Coordinates of C-alpha atoms in Angstrom, one line a residue:
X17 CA -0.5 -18.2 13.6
X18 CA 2.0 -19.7 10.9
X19 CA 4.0 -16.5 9.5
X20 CA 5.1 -17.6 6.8
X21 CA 4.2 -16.7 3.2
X22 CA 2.1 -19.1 1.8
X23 CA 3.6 -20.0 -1.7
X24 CA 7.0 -17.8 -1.1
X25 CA 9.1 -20.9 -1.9
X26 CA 7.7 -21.4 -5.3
X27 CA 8.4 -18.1 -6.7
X28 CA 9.5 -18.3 -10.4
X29 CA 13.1 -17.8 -12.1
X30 CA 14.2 -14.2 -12.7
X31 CA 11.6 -12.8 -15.0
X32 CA 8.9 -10.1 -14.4
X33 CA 6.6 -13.2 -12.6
X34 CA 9.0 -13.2 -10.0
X35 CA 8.6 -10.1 -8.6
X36 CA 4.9 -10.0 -9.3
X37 CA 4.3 -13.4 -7.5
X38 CA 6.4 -12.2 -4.7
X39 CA 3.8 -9.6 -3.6
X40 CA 1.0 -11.1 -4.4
X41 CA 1.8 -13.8 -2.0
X42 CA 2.6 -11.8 0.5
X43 CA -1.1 -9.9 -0.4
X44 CA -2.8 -13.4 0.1
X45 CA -0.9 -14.2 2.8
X46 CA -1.5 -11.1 4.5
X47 CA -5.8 -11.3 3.6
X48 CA -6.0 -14.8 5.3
X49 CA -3.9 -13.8 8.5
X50 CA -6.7 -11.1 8.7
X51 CA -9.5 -13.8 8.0
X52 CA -8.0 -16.2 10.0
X53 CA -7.8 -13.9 13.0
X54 CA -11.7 -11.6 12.4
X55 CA -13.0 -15.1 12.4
X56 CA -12.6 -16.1 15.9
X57 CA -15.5 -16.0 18.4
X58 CA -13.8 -14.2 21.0
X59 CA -13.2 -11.0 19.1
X60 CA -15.8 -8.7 21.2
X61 CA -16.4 -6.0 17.8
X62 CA -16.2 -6.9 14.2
X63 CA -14.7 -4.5 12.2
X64 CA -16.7 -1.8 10.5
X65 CA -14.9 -1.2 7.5
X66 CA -17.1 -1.4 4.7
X67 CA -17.1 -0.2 0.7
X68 CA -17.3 3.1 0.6
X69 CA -15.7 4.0 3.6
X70 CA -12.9 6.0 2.5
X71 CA -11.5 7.6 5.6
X72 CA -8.1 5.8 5.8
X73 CA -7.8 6.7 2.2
X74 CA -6.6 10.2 2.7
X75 CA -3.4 9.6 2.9
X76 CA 0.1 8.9 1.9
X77 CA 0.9 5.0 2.2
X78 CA 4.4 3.7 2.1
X79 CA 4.6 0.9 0.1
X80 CA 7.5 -2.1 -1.2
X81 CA 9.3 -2.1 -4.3
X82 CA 6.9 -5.8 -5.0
X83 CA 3.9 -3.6 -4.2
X84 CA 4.8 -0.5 -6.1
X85 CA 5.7 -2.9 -9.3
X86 CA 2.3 -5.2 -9.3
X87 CA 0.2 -2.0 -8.6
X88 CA 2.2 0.0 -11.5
X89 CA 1.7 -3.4 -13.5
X90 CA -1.9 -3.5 -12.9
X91 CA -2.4 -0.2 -13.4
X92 CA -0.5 -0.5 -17.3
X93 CA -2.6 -3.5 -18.2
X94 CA -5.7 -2.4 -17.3
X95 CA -6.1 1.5 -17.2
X96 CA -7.3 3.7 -20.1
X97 CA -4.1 6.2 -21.8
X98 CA -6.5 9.1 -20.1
X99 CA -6.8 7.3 -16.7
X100 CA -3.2 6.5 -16.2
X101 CA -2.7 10.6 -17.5
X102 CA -5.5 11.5 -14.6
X103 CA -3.4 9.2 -11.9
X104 CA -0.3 11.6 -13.2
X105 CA -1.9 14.6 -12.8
X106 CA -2.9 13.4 -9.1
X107 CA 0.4 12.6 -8.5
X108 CA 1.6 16.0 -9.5
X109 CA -0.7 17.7 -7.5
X110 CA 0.4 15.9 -4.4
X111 CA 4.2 17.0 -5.0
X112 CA 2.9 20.6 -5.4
X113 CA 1.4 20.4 -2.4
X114 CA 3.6 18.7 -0.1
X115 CA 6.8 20.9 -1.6
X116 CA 8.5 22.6 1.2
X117 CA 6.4 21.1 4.0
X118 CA 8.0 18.8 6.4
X119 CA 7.5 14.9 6.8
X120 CA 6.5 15.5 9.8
X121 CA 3.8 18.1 9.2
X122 CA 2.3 16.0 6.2
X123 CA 0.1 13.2 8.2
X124 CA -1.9 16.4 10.0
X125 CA -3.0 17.9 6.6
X126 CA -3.7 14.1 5.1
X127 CA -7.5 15.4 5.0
X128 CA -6.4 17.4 1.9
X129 CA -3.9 14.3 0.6
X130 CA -6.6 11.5 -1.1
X131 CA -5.1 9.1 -2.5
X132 CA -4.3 9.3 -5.8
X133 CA -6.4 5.8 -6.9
X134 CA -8.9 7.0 -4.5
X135 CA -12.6 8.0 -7.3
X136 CA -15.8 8.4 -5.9
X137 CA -14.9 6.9 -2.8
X138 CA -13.7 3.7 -4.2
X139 CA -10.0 2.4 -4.5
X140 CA -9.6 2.1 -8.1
X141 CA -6.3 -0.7 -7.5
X142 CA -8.8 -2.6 -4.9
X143 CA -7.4 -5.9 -6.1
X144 CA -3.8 -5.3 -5.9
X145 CA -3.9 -2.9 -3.1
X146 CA -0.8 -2.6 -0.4
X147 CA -0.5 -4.5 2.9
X148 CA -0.8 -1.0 4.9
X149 CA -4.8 -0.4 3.0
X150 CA -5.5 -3.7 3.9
X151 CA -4.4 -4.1 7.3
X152 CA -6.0 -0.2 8.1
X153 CA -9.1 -1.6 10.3
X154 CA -11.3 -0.1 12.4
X155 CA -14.1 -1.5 14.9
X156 CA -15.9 1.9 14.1
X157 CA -16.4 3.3 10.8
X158 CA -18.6 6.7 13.1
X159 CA -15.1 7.3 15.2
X160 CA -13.3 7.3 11.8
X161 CA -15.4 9.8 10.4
X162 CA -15.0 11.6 13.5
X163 CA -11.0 11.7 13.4
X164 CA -11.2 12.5 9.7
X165 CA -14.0 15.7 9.7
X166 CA -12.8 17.3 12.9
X167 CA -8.9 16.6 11.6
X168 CA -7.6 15.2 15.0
X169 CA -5.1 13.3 13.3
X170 CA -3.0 12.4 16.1
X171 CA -6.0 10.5 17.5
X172 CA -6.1 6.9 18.0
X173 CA -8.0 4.3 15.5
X174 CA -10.2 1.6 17.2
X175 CA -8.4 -1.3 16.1
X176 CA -6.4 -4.6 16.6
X177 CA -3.5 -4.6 17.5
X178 CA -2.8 -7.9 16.2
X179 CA -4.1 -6.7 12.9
X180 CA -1.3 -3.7 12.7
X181 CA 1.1 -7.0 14.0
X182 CA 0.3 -8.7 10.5
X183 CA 1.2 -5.9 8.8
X184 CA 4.6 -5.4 10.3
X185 CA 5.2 -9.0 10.3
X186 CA 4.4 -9.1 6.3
X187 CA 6.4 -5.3 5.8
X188 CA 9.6 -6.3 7.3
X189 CA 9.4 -10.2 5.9
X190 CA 9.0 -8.2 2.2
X191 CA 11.7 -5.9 2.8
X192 CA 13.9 -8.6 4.4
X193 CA 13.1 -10.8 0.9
X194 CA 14.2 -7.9 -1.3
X195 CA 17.2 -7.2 0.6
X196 CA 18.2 -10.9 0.6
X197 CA 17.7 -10.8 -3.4
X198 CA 19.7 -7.5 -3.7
X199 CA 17.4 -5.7 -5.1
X200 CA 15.6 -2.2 -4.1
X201 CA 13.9 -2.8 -0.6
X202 CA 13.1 0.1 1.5
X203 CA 9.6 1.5 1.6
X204 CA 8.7 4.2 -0.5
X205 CA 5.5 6.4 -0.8
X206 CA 3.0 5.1 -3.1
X207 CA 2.5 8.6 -5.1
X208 CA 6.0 8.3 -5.7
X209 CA 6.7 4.7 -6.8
X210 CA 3.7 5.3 -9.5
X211 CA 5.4 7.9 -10.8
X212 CA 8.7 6.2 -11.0
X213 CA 7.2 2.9 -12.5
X214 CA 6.1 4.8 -15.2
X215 CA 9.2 7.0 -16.1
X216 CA 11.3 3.5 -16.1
X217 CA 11.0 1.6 -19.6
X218 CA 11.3 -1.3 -17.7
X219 CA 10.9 -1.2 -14.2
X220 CA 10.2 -5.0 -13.2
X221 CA 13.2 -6.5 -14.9
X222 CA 15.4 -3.5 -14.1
X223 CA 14.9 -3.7 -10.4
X224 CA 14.9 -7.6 -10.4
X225 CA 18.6 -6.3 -11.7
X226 CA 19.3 -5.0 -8.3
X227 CA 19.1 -1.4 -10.0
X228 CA 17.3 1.4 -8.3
X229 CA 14.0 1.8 -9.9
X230 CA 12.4 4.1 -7.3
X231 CA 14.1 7.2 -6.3
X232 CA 14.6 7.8 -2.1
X233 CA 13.7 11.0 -1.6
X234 CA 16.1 13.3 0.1

């Protein structure tokens, strides 16, 4: 499997396209590694994840600075005033209710953490959604369910593990890009890079900037 990002070479002088094309190659690169390898004969299940299925979705996924700015981008150009003012409210309620609880206590109470572009089941950011939602597979949507009603959250997913290897691969390849550019590169919770996108007047072109656009929580 060829690893690297289809189109990465190309990217565009130091305006707002740059960063922008930066993850959405990565994105694309990441969706045909996934094809490439859930097409081969051999595999003996398919996965099971299907729309609707919204599971995986309770959660807190860390994202990249490239993520955080095309999802906060997308999210500006193509959200109402009130639906960017719901998505705040969302991410409010998630600081209340995380405040005081440890990092490691937060993935057992995820069941009670939807995401915050999570409506009616659906991922409202489907398009532009990170590498960790689109490499979260499963081989069965029931044991899912299970995992997610009965809140054994330390419990194994049925998955490949050479999907969670194209993750990893396209993660540390992003972060390794950023770092390389000097700008802002370390992972940061998607709740919280929303937030911070839209408290920035110009987030894309200040982080391209090297400045810190997201803040590291403590």
């Amino acid at each position: 499997m060829d690893l690297s990002f289809s189109g990465t070479n190309k990217i565009m002088e130091n305006t707002q396209n740059r960063a922008l094309e930066l993850a959405s190659n990565a994105l694309s690169w990441t969706d045909e590694a996934i094809q490439k390898f859930t097409s081969l004969e051999s595999l003996p299940e398919p996965l099971d994840c299907k729309p609707g299925c919204h599971y995986c979705c309770y959660n807190l996924p860390m994202v990249t600075p490239p993520e955080a700015l095309l999802i906060g981008y997308h999210v500006e150009q193509n959200f109402t005033n009130q639906e960017q003012k719901e998505i705040s409210d969302r991410v409010n309620k998630i600081f209340e209710r995380i405040n005081g609880i440890s990092p490691y206590e937060i993935p057992m109470m995820r069941h009670e953490l939807p995401c915050i572009f999570l409506e009616d089941g659906m991922c409202m950011v489907y398009s532009v959604r990170p590498a960790v939602c689109r490499t979260c597979t499963s081989t069965s949507a029931e044991h899912c369910k299970m995992i997610f009603e009965t809140r054994n959250h330390r419990a194994r997913l049925r998955c490949y593990q050479k999907i969670r290897e194209i993750f990893h691969t396209v993660h540390s390849r992003l972060v390794n890009h950023c770092r390389k550019m000097g700008c802002q590169a370390d992972p940061l919770p998607l709740a919280e890079t929303t937030r911070d996108y839209f408290k920035h007047p110009e987030p894309i072109d200040a982080w391209l900037q090297g400045d810190i656009v997201f803040r590291i929580p403590m």
